[in-house]
XYZ file of C-alpha atoms in Angstrom:
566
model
C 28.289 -95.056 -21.675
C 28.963 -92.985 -18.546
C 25.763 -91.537 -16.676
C 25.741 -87.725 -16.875
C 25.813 -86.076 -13.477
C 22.651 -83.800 -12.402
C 23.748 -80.737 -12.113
C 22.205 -77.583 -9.430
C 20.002 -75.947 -11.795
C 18.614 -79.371 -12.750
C 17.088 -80.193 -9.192
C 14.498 -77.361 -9.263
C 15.815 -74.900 -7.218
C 15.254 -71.210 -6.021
C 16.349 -68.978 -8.635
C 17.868 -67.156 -5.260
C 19.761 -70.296 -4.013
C 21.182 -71.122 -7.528
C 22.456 -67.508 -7.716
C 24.342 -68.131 -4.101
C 25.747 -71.502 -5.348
C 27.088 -69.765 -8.363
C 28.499 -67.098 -5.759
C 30.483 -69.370 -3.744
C 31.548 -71.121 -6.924
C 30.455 -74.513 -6.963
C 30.380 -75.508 -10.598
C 28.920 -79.070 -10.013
C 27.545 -80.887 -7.275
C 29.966 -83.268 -5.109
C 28.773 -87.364 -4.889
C 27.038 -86.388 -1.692
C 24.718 -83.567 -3.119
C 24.162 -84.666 -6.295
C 22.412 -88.146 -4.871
C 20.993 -86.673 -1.339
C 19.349 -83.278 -2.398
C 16.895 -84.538 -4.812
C 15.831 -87.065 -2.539
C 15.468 -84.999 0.083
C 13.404 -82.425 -1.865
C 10.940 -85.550 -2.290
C 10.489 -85.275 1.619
C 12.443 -88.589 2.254
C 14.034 -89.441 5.504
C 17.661 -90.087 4.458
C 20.626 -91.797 6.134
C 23.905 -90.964 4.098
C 27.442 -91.428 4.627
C 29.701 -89.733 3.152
C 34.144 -88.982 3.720
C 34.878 -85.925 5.736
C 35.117 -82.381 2.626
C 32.817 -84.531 0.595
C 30.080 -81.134 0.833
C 27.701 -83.243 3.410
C 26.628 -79.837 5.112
C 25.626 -78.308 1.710
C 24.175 -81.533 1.084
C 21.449 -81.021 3.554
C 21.526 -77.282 3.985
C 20.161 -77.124 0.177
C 17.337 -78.784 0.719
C 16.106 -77.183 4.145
C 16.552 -73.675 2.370
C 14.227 -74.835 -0.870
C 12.020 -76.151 1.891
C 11.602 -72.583 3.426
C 11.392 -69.862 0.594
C 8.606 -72.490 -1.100
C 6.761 -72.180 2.551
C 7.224 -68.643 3.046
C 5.326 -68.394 -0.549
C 2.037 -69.015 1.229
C 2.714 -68.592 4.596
C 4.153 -65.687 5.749
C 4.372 -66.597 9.894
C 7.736 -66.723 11.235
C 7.879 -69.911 12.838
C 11.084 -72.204 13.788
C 10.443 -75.157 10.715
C 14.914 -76.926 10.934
C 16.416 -77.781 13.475
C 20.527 -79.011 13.470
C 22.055 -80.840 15.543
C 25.587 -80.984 16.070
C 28.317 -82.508 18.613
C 30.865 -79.581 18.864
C 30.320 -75.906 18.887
C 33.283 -75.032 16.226
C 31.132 -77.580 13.820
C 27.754 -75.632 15.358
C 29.106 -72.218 13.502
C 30.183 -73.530 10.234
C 26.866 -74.813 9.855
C 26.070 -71.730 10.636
C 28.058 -69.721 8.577
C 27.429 -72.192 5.628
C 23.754 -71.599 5.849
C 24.303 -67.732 5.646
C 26.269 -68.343 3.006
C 23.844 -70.414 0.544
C 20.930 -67.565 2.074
C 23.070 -64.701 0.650
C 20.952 -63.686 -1.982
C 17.466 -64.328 0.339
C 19.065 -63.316 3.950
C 15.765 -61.242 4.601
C 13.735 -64.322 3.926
C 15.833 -66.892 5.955
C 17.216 -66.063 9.424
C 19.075 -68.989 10.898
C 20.321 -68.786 14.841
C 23.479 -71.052 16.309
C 22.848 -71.515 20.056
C 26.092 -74.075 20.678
C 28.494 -71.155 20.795
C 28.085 -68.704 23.948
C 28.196 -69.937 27.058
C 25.840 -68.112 28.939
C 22.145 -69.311 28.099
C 20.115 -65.866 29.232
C 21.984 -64.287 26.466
C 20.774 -66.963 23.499
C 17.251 -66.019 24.845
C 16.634 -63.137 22.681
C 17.251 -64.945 19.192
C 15.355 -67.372 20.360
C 12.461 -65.297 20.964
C 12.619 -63.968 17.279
C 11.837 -67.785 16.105
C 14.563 -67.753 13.450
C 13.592 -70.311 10.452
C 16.375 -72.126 11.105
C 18.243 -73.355 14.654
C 21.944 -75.145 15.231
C 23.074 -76.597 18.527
C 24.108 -79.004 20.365
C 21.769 -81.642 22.150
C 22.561 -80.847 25.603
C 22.161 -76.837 24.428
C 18.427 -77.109 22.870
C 17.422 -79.600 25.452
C 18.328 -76.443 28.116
C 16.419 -74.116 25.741
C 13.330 -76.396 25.351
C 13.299 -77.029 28.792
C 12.953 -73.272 29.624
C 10.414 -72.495 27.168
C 13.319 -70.563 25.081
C 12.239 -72.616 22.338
C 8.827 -74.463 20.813
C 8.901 -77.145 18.493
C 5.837 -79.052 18.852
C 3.518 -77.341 16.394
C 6.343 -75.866 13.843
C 9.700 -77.956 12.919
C 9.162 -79.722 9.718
C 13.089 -80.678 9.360
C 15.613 -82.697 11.561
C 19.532 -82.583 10.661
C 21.577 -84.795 12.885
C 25.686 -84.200 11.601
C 28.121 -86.333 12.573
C 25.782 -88.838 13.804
C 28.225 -91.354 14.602
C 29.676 -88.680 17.339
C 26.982 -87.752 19.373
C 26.618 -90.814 21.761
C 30.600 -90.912 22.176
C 30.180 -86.982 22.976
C 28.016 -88.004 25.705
C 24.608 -86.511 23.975
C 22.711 -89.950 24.316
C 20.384 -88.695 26.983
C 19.616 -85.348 25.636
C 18.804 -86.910 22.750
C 16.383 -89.545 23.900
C 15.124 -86.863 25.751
C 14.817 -84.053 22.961
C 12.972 -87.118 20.938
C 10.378 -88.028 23.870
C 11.738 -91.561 25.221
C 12.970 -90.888 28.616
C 10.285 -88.060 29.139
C 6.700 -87.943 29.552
C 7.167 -84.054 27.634
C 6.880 -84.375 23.643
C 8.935 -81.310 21.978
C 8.738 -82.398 18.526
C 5.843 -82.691 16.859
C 4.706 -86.505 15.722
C 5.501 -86.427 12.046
C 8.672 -84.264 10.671
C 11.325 -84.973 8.041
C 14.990 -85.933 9.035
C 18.471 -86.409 7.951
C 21.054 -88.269 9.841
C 24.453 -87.901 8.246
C 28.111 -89.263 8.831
C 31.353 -90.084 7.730
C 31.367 -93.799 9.371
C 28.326 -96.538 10.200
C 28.946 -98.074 13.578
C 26.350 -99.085 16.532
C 25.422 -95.838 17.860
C 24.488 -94.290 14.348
C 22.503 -98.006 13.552
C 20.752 -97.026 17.190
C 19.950 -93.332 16.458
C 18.298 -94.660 12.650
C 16.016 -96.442 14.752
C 14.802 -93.733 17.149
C 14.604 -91.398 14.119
C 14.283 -92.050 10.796
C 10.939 -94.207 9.090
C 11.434 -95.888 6.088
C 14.715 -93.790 4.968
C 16.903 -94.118 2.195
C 20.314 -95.112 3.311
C 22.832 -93.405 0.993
C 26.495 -95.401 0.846
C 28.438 -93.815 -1.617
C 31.097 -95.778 -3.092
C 34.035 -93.904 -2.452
C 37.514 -94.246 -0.052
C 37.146 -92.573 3.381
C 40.470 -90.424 1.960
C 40.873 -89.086 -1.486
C 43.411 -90.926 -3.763
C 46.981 -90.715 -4.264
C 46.153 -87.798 -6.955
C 44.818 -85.710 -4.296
C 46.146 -86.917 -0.967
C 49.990 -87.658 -0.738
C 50.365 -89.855 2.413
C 53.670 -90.379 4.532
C 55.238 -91.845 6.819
C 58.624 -91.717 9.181
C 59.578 -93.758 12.024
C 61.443 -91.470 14.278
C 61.233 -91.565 18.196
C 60.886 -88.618 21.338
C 63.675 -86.703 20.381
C 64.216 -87.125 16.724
C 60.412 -85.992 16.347
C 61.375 -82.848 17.774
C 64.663 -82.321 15.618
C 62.845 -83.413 12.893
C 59.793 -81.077 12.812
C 62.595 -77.927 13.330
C 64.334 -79.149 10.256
C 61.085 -79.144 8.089
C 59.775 -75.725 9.286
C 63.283 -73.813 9.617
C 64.571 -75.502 6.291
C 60.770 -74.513 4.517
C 60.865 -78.348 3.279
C 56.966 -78.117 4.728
C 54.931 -75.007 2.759
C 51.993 -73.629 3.454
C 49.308 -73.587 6.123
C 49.635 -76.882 8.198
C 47.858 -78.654 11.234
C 49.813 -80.341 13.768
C 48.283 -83.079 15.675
C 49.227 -84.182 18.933
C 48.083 -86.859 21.752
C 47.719 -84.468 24.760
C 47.265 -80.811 25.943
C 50.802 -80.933 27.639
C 52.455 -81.613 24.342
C 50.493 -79.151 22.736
C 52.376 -76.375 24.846
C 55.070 -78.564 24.726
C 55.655 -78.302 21.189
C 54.814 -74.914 20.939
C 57.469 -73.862 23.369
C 59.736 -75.734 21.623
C 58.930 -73.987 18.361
C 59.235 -70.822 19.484
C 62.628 -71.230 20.662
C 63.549 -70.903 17.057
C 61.296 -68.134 16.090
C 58.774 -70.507 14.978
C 55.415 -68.880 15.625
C 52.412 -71.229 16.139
C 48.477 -71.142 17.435
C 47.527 -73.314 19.795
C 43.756 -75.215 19.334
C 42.536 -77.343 22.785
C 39.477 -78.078 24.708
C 40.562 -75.597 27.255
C 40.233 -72.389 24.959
C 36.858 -70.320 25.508
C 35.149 -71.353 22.735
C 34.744 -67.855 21.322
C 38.723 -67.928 20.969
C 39.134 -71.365 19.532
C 36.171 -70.174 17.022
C 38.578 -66.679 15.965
C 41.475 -69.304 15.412
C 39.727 -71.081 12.824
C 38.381 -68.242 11.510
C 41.774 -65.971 10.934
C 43.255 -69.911 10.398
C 41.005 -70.027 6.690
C 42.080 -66.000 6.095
C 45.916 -66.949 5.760
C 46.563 -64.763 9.389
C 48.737 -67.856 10.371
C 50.495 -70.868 8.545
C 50.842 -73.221 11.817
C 47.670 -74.622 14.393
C 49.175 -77.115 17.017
C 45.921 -79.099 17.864
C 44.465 -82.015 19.946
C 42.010 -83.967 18.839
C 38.433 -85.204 20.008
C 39.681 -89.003 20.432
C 42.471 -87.806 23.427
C 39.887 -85.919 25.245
C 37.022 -88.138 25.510
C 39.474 -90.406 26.580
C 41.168 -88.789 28.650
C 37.760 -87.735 30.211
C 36.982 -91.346 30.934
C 40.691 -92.799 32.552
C 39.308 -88.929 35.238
C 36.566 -90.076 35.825
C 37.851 -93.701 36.830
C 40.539 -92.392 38.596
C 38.201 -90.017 40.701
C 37.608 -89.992 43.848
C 34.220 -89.403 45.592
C 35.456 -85.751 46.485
C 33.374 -82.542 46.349
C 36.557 -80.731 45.182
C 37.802 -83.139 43.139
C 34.738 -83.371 40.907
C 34.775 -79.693 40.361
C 37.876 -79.385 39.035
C 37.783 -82.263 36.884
C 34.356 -80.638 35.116
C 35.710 -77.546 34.839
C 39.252 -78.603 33.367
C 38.013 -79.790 29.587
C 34.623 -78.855 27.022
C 33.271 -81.960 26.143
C 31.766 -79.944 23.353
C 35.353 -79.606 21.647
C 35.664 -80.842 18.396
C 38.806 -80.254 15.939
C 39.762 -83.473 13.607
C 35.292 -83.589 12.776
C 33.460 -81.762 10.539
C 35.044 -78.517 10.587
C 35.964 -76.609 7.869
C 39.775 -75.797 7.885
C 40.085 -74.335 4.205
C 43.313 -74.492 2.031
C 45.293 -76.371 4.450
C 48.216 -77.604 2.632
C 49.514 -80.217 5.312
C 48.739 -82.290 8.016
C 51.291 -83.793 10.669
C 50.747 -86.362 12.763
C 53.226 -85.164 15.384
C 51.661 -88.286 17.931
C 50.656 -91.132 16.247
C 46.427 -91.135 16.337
C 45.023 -93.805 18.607
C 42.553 -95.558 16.403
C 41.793 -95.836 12.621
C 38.821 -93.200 12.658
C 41.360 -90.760 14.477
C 43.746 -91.075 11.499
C 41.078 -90.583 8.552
C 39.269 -87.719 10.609
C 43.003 -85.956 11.237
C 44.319 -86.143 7.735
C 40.711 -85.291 6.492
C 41.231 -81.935 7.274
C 43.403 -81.454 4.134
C 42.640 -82.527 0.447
C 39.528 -81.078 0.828
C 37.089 -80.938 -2.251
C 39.467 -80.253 -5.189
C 42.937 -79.393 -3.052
C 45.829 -80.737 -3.329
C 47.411 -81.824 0.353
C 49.803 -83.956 2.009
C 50.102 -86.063 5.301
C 53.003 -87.037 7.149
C 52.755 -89.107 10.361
C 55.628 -89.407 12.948
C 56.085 -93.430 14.076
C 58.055 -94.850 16.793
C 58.798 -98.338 17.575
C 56.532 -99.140 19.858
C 53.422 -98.046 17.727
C 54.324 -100.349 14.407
C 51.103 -102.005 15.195
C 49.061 -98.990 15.059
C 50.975 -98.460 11.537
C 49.899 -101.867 10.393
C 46.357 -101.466 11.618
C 46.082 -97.843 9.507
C 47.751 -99.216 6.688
C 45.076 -102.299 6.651
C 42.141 -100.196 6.504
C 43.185 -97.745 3.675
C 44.743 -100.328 1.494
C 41.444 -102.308 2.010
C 39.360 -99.809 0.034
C 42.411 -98.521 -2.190
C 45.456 -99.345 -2.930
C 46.087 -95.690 -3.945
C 45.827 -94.921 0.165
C 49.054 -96.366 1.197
C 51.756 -94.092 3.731
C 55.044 -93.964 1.904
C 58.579 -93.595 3.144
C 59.077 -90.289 3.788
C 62.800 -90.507 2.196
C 64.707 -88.661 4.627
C 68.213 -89.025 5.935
C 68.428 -88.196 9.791
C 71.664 -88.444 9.680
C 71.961 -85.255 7.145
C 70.515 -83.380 9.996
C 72.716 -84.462 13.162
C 74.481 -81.278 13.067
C 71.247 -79.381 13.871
C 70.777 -81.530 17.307
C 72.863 -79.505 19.523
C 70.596 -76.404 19.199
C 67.079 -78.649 19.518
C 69.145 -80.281 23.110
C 69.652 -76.442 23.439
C 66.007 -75.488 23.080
C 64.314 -78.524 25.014
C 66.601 -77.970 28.166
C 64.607 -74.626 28.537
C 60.899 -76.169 27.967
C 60.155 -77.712 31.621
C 57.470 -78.890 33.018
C 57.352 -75.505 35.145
C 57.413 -73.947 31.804
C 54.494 -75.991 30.018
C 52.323 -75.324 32.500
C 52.790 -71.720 33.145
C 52.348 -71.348 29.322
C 48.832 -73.097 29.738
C 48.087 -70.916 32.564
C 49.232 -67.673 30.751
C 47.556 -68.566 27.551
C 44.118 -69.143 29.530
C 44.066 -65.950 31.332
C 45.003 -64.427 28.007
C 42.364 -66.034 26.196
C 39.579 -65.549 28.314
C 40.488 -61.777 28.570
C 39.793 -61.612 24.789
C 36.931 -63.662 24.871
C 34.994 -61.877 27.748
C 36.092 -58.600 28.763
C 36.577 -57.175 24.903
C 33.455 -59.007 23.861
C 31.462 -55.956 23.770
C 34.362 -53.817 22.670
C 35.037 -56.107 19.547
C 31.289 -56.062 18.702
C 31.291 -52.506 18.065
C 34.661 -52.848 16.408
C 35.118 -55.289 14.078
C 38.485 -54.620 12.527
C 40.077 -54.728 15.474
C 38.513 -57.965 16.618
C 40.806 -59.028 13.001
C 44.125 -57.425 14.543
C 43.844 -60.012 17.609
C 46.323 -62.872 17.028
C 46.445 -65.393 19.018
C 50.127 -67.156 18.027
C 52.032 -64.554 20.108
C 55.103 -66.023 21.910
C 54.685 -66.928 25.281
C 58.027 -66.816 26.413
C 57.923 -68.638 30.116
C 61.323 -69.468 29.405
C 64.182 -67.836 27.713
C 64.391 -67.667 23.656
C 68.018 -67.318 22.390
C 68.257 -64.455 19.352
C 70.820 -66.605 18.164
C 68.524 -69.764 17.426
C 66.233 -67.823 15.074
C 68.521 -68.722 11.806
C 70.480 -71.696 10.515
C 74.052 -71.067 9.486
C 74.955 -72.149 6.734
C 77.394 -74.364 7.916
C 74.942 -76.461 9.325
C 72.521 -77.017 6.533
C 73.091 -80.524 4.850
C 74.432 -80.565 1.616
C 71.759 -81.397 -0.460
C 69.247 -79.042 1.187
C 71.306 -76.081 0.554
C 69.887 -74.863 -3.061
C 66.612 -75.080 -1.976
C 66.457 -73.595 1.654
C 69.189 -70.933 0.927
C 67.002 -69.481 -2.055
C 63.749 -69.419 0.653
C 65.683 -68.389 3.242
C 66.915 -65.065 0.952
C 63.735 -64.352 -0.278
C 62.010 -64.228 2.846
C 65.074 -61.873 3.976
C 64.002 -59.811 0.635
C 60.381 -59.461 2.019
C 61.059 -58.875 5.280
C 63.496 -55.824 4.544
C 60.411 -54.935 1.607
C 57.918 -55.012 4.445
C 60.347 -53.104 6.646
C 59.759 -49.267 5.450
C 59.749 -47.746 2.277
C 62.836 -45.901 2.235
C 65.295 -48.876 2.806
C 67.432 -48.049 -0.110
C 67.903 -44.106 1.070
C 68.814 -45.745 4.595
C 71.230 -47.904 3.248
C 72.589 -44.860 0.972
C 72.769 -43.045 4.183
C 75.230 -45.639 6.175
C 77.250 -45.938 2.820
C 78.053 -42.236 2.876
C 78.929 -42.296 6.570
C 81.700 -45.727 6.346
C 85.156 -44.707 6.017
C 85.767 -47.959 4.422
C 82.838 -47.048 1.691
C 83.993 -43.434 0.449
C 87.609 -43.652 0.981
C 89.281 -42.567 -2.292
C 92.652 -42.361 -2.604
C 93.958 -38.871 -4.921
C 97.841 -39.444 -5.002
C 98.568 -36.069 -2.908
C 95.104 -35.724 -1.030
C 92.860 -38.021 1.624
C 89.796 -36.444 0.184
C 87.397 -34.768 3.550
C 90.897 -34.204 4.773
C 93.832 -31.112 4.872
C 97.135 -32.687 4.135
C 99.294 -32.297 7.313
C 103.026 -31.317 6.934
C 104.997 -27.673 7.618
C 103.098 -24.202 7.454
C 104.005 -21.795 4.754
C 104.592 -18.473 4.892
């Protein structure tokens, strides 16, 4: 007989948290919650893992809530009792923003505080000072504030979260965190007994390192489930294309609408990121770009309008290509005053895209690059087929990274057989007539052009970010008119290339992206004014070719020529 599943309003909870639950909708608890919250409402020190969208933020947010409104019952001092800790600032403000959430219905009880975000550390001061009941950041960020006296822990914090454990020494937070936890400083700034949570979606060394320096006697949660949702859920593909049919290929799927809905696109590198952009845009194609370069206030609004439905397409890098690509800088480096400051300022090590956050309702992910390691590939297409969604992955494979394939395919059909990447069954040949135009299209995305789009996108972005900070604060609705997928145009865009003929449309495509194709024609003339029919009434009237009629003896409109009468 199957065991019945504990539901929310079986652990004991705050009639006030139950109501928010109920708000956002969750009818049951995921794996994750159902076996970590009551534990952790017994004060245990917990280590769980759990796959990327299995609800591990709600999983530990619950608890720290119920913690609060029962302490706020006899104590009414407003004191700092959880502290988060995150790796990236995007993951720092869903926390956030999750917390506020599940606090709905008791937000004057419960003030929570996210110091990853802004840059400037004067300005975090302030909510600091208020002692919020609840603080999110990143190592390196509290150990700045405790450091300053911003921040006092010693005497108050009842409740350590670590997310995304297994990130934080790879995210170069080792230090910080010895140091936030009192071994490589004579300064304590936690106080000697405290209950904590360290949660991730993989074991490895580090996280096996950080349950020793943290946790006493915990319960180690290993949930038996895949890293990736099953084939019901998640469909998984694959095609082996190389450099240039990647390119032709990805034009077909968005300008034929064989790929629907709101998609990610990952690639390997900055560069390709503008790369692919440009390329898109060639053909109309609009597209955000997501990269460690961004302010982080902008790459936050992304996300944000991303989960409203303001755009369908984020080209995005991942965190795997950057730490990387921060260690082969720092080899190559010279001992140079100049060189050291540009390579700091060039990338946020605090960027974090394929973990932990919260992309909702995305429909697809492509693997434009093929991901470097196995974790890369779960973390990527974890960002769809989240909770109960449907989604689907597709991953572009050339020749020379068959091994990587193999290595992918290993893993996943090691837990479930379900996990496999099909054949994506598509004939490249069916599609050769569309090359010309992506030849067309790459000749005018140069180098020159990729990086004056990075340039122009930076200047842009920080303009939002800083100057119309203020200005957005006092007006929110405009701060939702920004959009941040407007073309760049460093090169020339040919008005021709927005549509397919019809001509060149294979065969077997035609029934399905000529009916799109029409309807989005429909809603775009719809969308275009309200008095579209009188218009089009208007330019009948006034063609020749429209209102001729022929009488027998008379051109109606006209007097029939021919001798005067007297």
């Amino acid at each position: 007989m199957a065991e019945e599943k504990l539901q929310f309003h079986e652990m004991g909870l705050d009639e006030r948290l139950l109501q928010a639950i109920a708000d956002l909708g969750w009818a049951q608890p995921t794996l994750i919650q159902e076996k970590a919250i009551p534990l952790a409402l017994e004060g245990k020190d917990l280590l769980a893992r759990a796959r990327t969208g299995s609800g591990k933020t709600a999983a530990y947010a619950v608890p720290i809530i119920e913690h609060i409104l029962n302490a706020k019952k006899s104590v009414n001092e407003q004191i700092v009792r959880a502290l988060v800790l995150v790796p990236t600032k995007e993951l720092g403000q869903q926390v956030q923003q999750m917390i506020r959430e599940l606090t709905s219905c008791c937000a004057r009880d419960i003030r929570v505080a996210d110091v990853s975000g802004q840059a400037d550390v004067s300005a975090q001061k302030p909510l600091l000072m208020e002692k919020p009941d609840i603080v999110v950041g990143t190592p390196s960020r509290i150990q700045t504030h405790l450091q300053l006296n911003n921040l006092d822990l010693r005497s108050s914090l009842a409740m350590l979260v670590i997310d995304e454990a297994d990130l934080l020494f790879s995210f170069g937070f080792e230090s910080d965190l010895k140091q936030l936890l009192g071994f490589l400083s004579l300064r304590r700034y936690l106080p000697k007994i405290y209950q904590s949570f360290l949660m991730s979606a993989t074991f490895n060394e580090d996280v096996e390192a950080l349950k020793e320096l943290v946790l006493h006697n915990p319960v180690i949660l290993k949930l038996k489930e895949s890293q990736l949702p099953d084939s019901s859920q998640l469909t998984q593909y694959q095609i082996k294309c190389e450099e240039d049919e990647k390119f032709l290929l990805i034009y077909a799927l968005f300008k034929l609408s064989l790929v629907r809905g709101k998609t990610i696109l990952f690639v390997n590198s900055i560069d390709r990121c503008y790369r692919l952009k440009l390329f898109l845009e060639q053909f109309s194609i609009r597209s955000c770009v997501l990269n460690s370069e961004l302010p982080v206030l902008s790459r936050c609004h992304v996300i944000s309008q991303f989960n409203q439905g303001f755009y369908d397409y984020i080209i995005a890098t991942d965190e795997e290509m950057l730490l990387e690509a921060g260690a082969s800088e720092e080899k190559k480096k010279k001992p140079n005053k100049k060189n050291h400051s540009k390579g700091q300022k060039a990338k946020d090590k605090e960027y974090g895209v394929s973990r932990g956050i919260d992309f909702q309702n995305v429909s697809n992910v492509i693997n434009f690059d093929f991901p470097t390691t196995v974790d890369s590939y779960i973390h990527r297409v974890g960002r769809t087929a989240r909770a109960d969604c449907q989604g689907t992955a597709l991953t572009f494979v050339s020749h020379t990274e068959l091994p990587l394939l193999q290595e992918v395919e290993n893993a996943l059909t090691g837990e479930n057989l379900d996990c496999a990447l099909k054949p994506y069954k598509f004939h490249m040949e069916e599609i050769n007539g569309l090359s010309y135009r992506c030849q067309d299209a790459m000749r005018s995305v140069t180098k020159h052009a990729i990086k004056e789009a990075r340039l122009k996108e930076i200047k842009q972005e920080l303009l939002n970010s800083q100057k119309l900070k203020t200005y957005f604060e006092d007006n929110p609705r405009d701060f939702q008119l920004l959009r941040h997928d407007k073309p760049l145009h460093p090169a020339i865009v040919k008005p021709h290339m927005k549509n397919v003929p019809e001509y060149l449309i294979p065969p077997t495509l035609r029934r399905i992206s000529s009916t799109l194709i029409h309807r989005r024609r429909h809603m775009r003339g719809m969308a275009s004014g309200r008095n579209n029919k009188g218009t089009h009434k208007l330019l009948t009237n006034q063609n020749p070719l429209k209102n001729f009629k022929y009488t027998g003896k008379k051109i109606q409109g006209r007097k029939p020529q021919g001798k005067k009468t007297h």
